[in-house]
Amino acid sequence: MFLSLMKKTLVILLTVISLASCSEYQEALKSEDMGLKYSFADSLYDAGKYRKSVKLWEQIVPAYRGKPQAERIMYLYADSHYQVEDYYLAGYQFDRFVSAYPDSDKAEEAQYKAAVSYAELSPNYQLDQSETEKGLDYLQQFITAYPESEYAADASERIKELSIKLQKKSYMVAKGWHKIMDYPVAISAFDDFLSDYPGSPFREAAFFYKLDSQYQYGSKSIYVLVKPRLEEAIEMYETLIRYFPEGEYRAQADEIKADIDQILENYS
């Protein structure tokens, strides 16, 4: 009975505190006193209530523009967006902060968080990769500006992740042409991929599907073009096994080579 009463009392007390806090927050939002807004936004930020603090910072930032407090306010405003994972606005606001205060003690962290924000906007590889390229650009700018930064290792890892996403996009586009049997376009797309990403984890697969595209293209060509096109396929086979002699696609490549040899033998 006593414990039940204590629990009810605690619930009521927490409810009263919560309502009082909400009331104070609403008052701060409606107040014309910028000092009150600043103080309340600061306390909300320190308490980790970033969503609420954002609404106050939005009102405060214009009022303090050009004043000594502006640098700190702009940083906290940007970071509040960052903490609630509103990366579009976080990137934009951190960008503005770095431009306005390049010599700030917070400039390095702000540039890093701007880069991370844009990187976080990178979509699935199947979609348009403009945001991925923007994230890569910002991360590379950060490492160039702060090569010894404590954030450099994380930035480098993010660059690898975004780069692999771009590689996968390019590789899958080429493989898509192979899938729909548009072999000349597939061969050209695989060439572009191999040229653009020489160290890609998709490199072996690209060599193999380029070989298979040339094999399919050559074997289905009109009679006079079969031999030269299949001879090109043999060159692609040799390139594949030179780079990946024990690779995942070796057995399949050997089967293609055996079939090409048989076709050319009959051709002669």
Short mmCIF file of C-alpha atoms in Angstrom, two decimals:
data_model
loop_
_atom_site.label_atom_id
_atom_site.label_comp_id
_atom_site.label_asym_id
_atom_site.label_seq_id
_atom_site.Cartn_x
_atom_site.Cartn_y
_atom_site.Cartn_z
CA MET A 1 0.00 0.00 0.00
CA PHE A 2 2.77 2.39 1.03
CA LEU A 3 4.87 1.55 -2.07
CA SER A 4 1.85 2.04 -4.30
CA LEU A 5 1.21 5.45 -2.75
CA MET A 6 4.88 6.41 -3.21
CA LYS A 7 4.77 5.42 -6.88
CA LYS A 8 1.63 7.49 -7.47
CA THR A 9 3.22 10.46 -5.68
CA LEU A 10 6.37 10.13 -7.79
CA VAL A 11 4.34 10.00 -11.02
CA ILE A 12 2.37 13.10 -10.00
CA LEU A 13 5.58 14.92 -9.06
CA LEU A 14 7.25 14.08 -12.38
CA THR A 15 4.12 15.17 -14.25
CA VAL A 16 4.08 18.51 -12.43
CA ILE A 17 7.78 19.05 -13.15
CA SER A 18 7.26 18.14 -16.80
CA LEU A 19 4.30 20.51 -17.15
CA ALA A 20 6.25 23.29 -15.44
CA SER A 21 9.17 22.68 -17.79
CA CYS A 22 6.85 22.75 -20.83
CA SER A 23 5.29 25.94 -19.56
CA GLU A 24 8.71 27.58 -19.13
CA TYR A 25 9.70 26.45 -22.60
CA GLN A 26 6.54 27.90 -24.16
CA GLU A 27 7.11 31.15 -22.29
CA ALA A 28 10.69 31.31 -23.56
CA LEU A 29 9.50 30.72 -27.13
CA LYS A 30 6.97 33.56 -26.89
CA SER A 31 9.19 35.93 -24.94
CA GLU A 32 10.75 39.03 -26.51
CA ASP A 33 13.66 38.75 -24.06
CA MET A 34 16.58 37.42 -26.11
CA GLY A 35 18.70 36.99 -23.00
CA LEU A 36 16.04 34.68 -21.54
CA LYS A 37 15.82 32.74 -24.80
CA TYR A 38 19.61 32.39 -24.94
CA SER A 39 19.86 31.18 -21.36
CA PHE A 40 17.02 28.68 -21.80
CA ALA A 41 18.35 27.38 -25.14
CA ASP A 42 21.76 26.95 -23.54
CA SER A 43 20.30 24.93 -20.67
CA LEU A 44 18.31 22.74 -23.07
CA TYR A 45 21.42 22.08 -25.15
CA ASP A 46 23.43 21.15 -22.04
CA ALA A 47 20.63 18.78 -21.00
CA GLY A 48 20.72 17.07 -24.40
CA LYS A 49 17.28 18.39 -25.41
CA TYR A 50 18.51 19.41 -28.82
CA ARG A 51 15.18 19.40 -30.63
CA LYS A 52 13.71 21.95 -28.29
CA SER A 53 16.87 24.04 -28.27
CA VAL A 54 16.80 24.27 -32.10
CA LYS A 55 13.52 26.19 -32.04
CA LEU A 56 15.00 28.75 -29.68
CA TRP A 57 18.30 29.02 -31.57
CA GLU A 58 16.30 29.76 -34.71
CA GLN A 59 14.90 32.86 -32.99
CA ILE A 60 18.19 33.82 -31.35
CA VAL A 61 20.64 33.61 -34.26
CA PRO A 62 19.36 36.67 -36.21
CA ALA A 63 19.22 38.79 -33.05
CA TYR A 64 22.88 38.16 -32.16
CA ARG A 65 24.33 38.48 -35.65
CA GLY A 66 27.49 40.59 -35.48
CA LYS A 67 27.67 40.43 -31.68
CA PRO A 68 30.39 38.72 -29.61
CA GLN A 69 28.05 35.84 -28.69
CA ALA A 70 27.25 35.08 -32.34
CA GLU A 71 30.14 32.63 -32.84
CA ARG A 72 29.09 30.40 -29.95
CA ILE A 73 25.40 30.62 -30.83
CA MET A 74 25.98 29.68 -34.47
CA TYR A 75 28.03 26.66 -33.43
CA LEU A 76 25.42 25.44 -30.94
CA TYR A 77 22.66 25.98 -33.48
CA ALA A 78 24.49 23.89 -36.08
CA ASP A 79 25.40 21.22 -33.54
CA SER A 80 21.81 20.95 -32.31
CA HIS A 81 20.78 20.03 -35.87
CA TYR A 82 23.68 17.57 -36.00
CA GLN A 83 22.72 15.89 -32.72
CA VAL A 84 19.14 15.25 -33.91
CA GLU A 85 20.52 13.91 -37.23
CA ASP A 86 19.03 16.68 -39.34
CA TYR A 87 22.10 16.41 -41.54
CA TYR A 88 20.92 18.66 -44.34
CA LEU A 89 20.59 21.68 -42.06
CA ALA A 90 23.58 20.65 -39.92
CA GLY A 91 25.86 20.58 -42.97
CA TYR A 92 24.55 23.91 -44.18
CA GLN A 93 24.91 25.60 -40.77
CA PHE A 94 28.38 24.19 -40.07
CA ASP A 95 29.42 25.34 -43.53
CA ARG A 96 28.23 28.86 -42.70
CA PHE A 97 30.04 28.73 -39.36
CA VAL A 98 33.38 27.77 -40.95
CA SER A 99 33.00 30.54 -43.55
CA ALA A 100 32.14 33.12 -40.90
CA TYR A 101 34.72 32.01 -38.30
CA PRO A 102 37.65 30.28 -40.06
CA ASP A 103 39.97 31.03 -37.11
CA SER A 104 37.58 29.77 -34.44
CA ASP A 105 38.68 27.13 -31.95
CA LYS A 106 35.68 25.19 -33.21
CA ALA A 107 36.49 25.54 -36.93
CA GLU A 108 38.15 22.12 -37.21
CA GLU A 109 35.30 20.29 -35.49
CA ALA A 110 32.73 22.28 -37.45
CA GLN A 111 34.35 21.45 -40.79
CA TYR A 112 34.51 17.78 -39.79
CA LYS A 113 30.84 17.73 -38.78
CA ALA A 114 29.85 19.51 -41.99
CA ALA A 115 31.66 16.82 -43.97
CA VAL A 116 30.06 14.03 -41.92
CA SER A 117 26.63 15.62 -42.38
CA TYR A 118 26.96 15.64 -46.16
CA ALA A 119 28.33 12.09 -46.11
CA GLU A 120 25.33 10.95 -44.07
CA LEU A 121 23.03 12.27 -46.81
CA SER A 122 24.51 9.76 -49.26
CA PRO A 123 21.66 7.53 -50.52
CA ASN A 124 21.50 3.88 -51.55
CA TYR A 125 23.91 3.13 -54.40
CA GLN A 126 21.00 2.54 -56.78
CA LEU A 127 19.95 6.20 -56.54
CA ASP A 128 21.55 9.38 -57.85
CA GLN A 129 24.96 9.77 -56.22
CA SER A 130 25.32 13.57 -56.25
CA GLU A 131 25.14 13.70 -52.45
CA THR A 132 27.75 10.93 -52.21
CA GLU A 133 30.12 12.91 -54.41
CA LYS A 134 29.48 16.03 -52.33
CA GLY A 135 30.20 14.13 -49.12
CA LEU A 136 33.45 12.78 -50.60
CA ASP A 137 34.50 16.26 -51.65
CA TYR A 138 33.89 17.70 -48.17
CA LEU A 139 35.68 14.82 -46.43
CA GLN A 140 38.70 15.18 -48.70
CA GLN A 141 38.77 18.95 -48.11
CA PHE A 142 38.73 18.29 -44.37
CA ILE A 143 41.67 15.85 -44.50
CA THR A 144 43.61 18.29 -46.69
CA ALA A 145 42.99 21.09 -44.20
CA TYR A 146 43.58 18.99 -41.06
CA PRO A 147 45.74 15.95 -41.93
CA GLU A 148 46.78 15.47 -38.28
CA SER A 149 43.29 15.88 -36.85
CA GLU A 150 41.88 13.41 -34.35
CA TYR A 151 38.99 13.09 -36.81
CA ALA A 152 41.21 12.27 -39.81
CA ALA A 153 41.03 8.48 -39.38
CA ASP A 154 37.24 8.52 -39.27
CA ALA A 155 37.11 10.86 -42.27
CA SER A 156 39.40 8.51 -44.23
CA GLU A 157 37.20 5.53 -43.37
CA ARG A 158 34.11 7.42 -44.53
CA ILE A 159 35.89 8.29 -47.78
CA LYS A 160 36.51 4.57 -48.39
CA GLU A 161 32.86 3.73 -47.70
CA LEU A 162 31.54 6.42 -50.05
CA SER A 163 34.07 5.54 -52.73
CA ILE A 164 33.00 1.89 -52.64
CA LYS A 165 29.38 3.02 -53.00
CA LEU A 166 30.31 4.97 -56.17
CA GLN A 167 32.25 1.97 -57.43
CA LYS A 168 29.30 -0.32 -56.83
CA LYS A 169 27.02 2.09 -58.67
CA SER A 170 29.33 2.16 -61.70
CA TYR A 171 29.87 -1.60 -61.64
CA MET A 172 26.17 -2.39 -61.36
CA VAL A 173 25.37 -0.05 -64.26
CA ALA A 174 27.83 -1.98 -66.43
CA LYS A 175 26.50 -5.31 -65.20
CA GLY A 176 22.96 -4.11 -65.97
CA TRP A 177 23.93 -3.69 -69.63
CA HIS A 178 25.36 -7.21 -69.55
CA LYS A 179 22.14 -8.55 -68.03
CA ILE A 180 19.97 -7.09 -70.79
CA MET A 181 22.48 -8.44 -73.36
CA ASP A 182 23.54 -5.09 -74.76
CA TYR A 183 27.09 -6.40 -74.90
CA PRO A 184 28.89 -3.57 -76.75
CA VAL A 185 27.60 -1.02 -74.21
CA ALA A 186 28.45 -3.39 -71.36
CA ILE A 187 32.04 -3.79 -72.61
CA SER A 188 32.43 -0.01 -72.86
CA ALA A 189 30.93 0.47 -69.37
CA PHE A 190 33.26 -2.14 -67.86
CA ASP A 191 36.21 -0.42 -69.57
CA ASP A 192 35.21 2.88 -68.01
CA PHE A 193 34.79 1.24 -64.61
CA LEU A 194 38.20 -0.47 -64.72
CA SER A 195 39.84 2.78 -65.81
CA ASP A 196 38.14 4.87 -63.11
CA TYR A 197 38.58 2.42 -60.21
CA PRO A 198 41.80 0.40 -60.65
CA GLY A 199 41.86 -0.72 -57.01
CA SER A 200 38.18 -1.60 -56.66
CA PRO A 201 36.98 -4.75 -54.86
CA PHE A 202 34.72 -5.25 -57.91
CA ARG A 203 37.71 -5.35 -60.27
CA GLU A 204 37.85 -9.14 -60.73
CA ALA A 205 34.11 -9.37 -61.40
CA ALA A 206 34.36 -6.50 -63.90
CA PHE A 207 37.14 -8.29 -65.79
CA PHE A 208 35.10 -11.49 -65.89
CA TYR A 209 31.83 -9.91 -67.07
CA LYS A 210 33.72 -7.88 -69.64
CA LEU A 211 35.17 -11.18 -70.92
CA ASP A 212 31.74 -12.81 -70.89
CA SER A 213 30.23 -9.81 -72.71
CA GLN A 214 32.88 -10.02 -75.43
CA TYR A 215 32.42 -13.79 -75.68
CA GLN A 216 28.64 -13.48 -76.02
CA TYR A 217 29.02 -10.60 -78.46
CA GLY A 218 31.56 -12.41 -80.61
CA SER A 219 29.87 -15.81 -80.69
CA LYS A 220 26.57 -14.25 -81.78
CA SER A 221 28.11 -12.01 -84.46
CA ILE A 222 27.84 -12.45 -88.21
CA TYR A 223 30.30 -14.99 -89.58
CA VAL A 224 33.07 -12.61 -90.70
CA LEU A 225 33.17 -10.89 -87.28
CA VAL A 226 33.16 -14.00 -85.08
CA LYS A 227 36.91 -14.67 -85.24
CA PRO A 228 38.25 -11.12 -84.55
CA ARG A 229 35.77 -10.58 -81.73
CA LEU A 230 36.51 -13.91 -80.08
CA GLU A 231 40.24 -13.24 -80.40
CA GLU A 232 39.62 -10.07 -78.41
CA ALA A 233 37.80 -12.20 -75.84
CA ILE A 234 40.89 -14.43 -75.54
CA GLU A 235 42.97 -11.33 -74.75
CA MET A 236 40.46 -10.41 -72.05
CA TYR A 237 40.66 -13.95 -70.67
CA GLU A 238 44.45 -13.70 -70.48
CA THR A 239 44.21 -10.37 -68.69
CA LEU A 240 41.79 -11.81 -66.14
CA ILE A 241 43.92 -14.84 -65.27
CA ARG A 242 47.10 -12.72 -65.20
CA TYR A 243 45.64 -10.53 -62.45
CA PHE A 244 43.53 -13.23 -60.75
CA PRO A 245 45.08 -16.65 -61.49
CA GLU A 246 43.25 -18.31 -58.58
CA GLY A 247 40.26 -15.99 -58.57
CA GLU A 248 36.59 -16.61 -57.94
CA TYR A 249 35.78 -16.62 -61.66
CA ARG A 250 38.68 -18.78 -62.89
CA ALA A 251 36.62 -21.93 -63.49
CA GLN A 252 33.91 -20.04 -65.42
CA ALA A 253 36.55 -18.17 -67.41
CA ASP A 254 38.26 -21.45 -68.32
CA GLU A 255 34.94 -22.81 -69.61
CA ILE A 256 34.47 -19.72 -71.78
CA LYS A 257 38.02 -20.06 -73.09
CA ALA A 258 37.46 -23.75 -73.95
CA ASP A 259 34.28 -22.88 -75.83
CA ILE A 260 36.02 -20.06 -77.70
CA ASP A 261 38.80 -22.45 -78.72
CA GLN A 262 36.22 -24.92 -80.01
CA ILE A 263 34.35 -22.24 -81.99
CA LEU A 264 37.58 -20.95 -83.55
CA GLU A 265 38.72 -24.44 -84.41
CA ASN A 266 35.48 -25.09 -86.27
CA TYR A 267 35.64 -21.60 -87.77
CA SER A 268 39.04 -22.29 -89.35
#
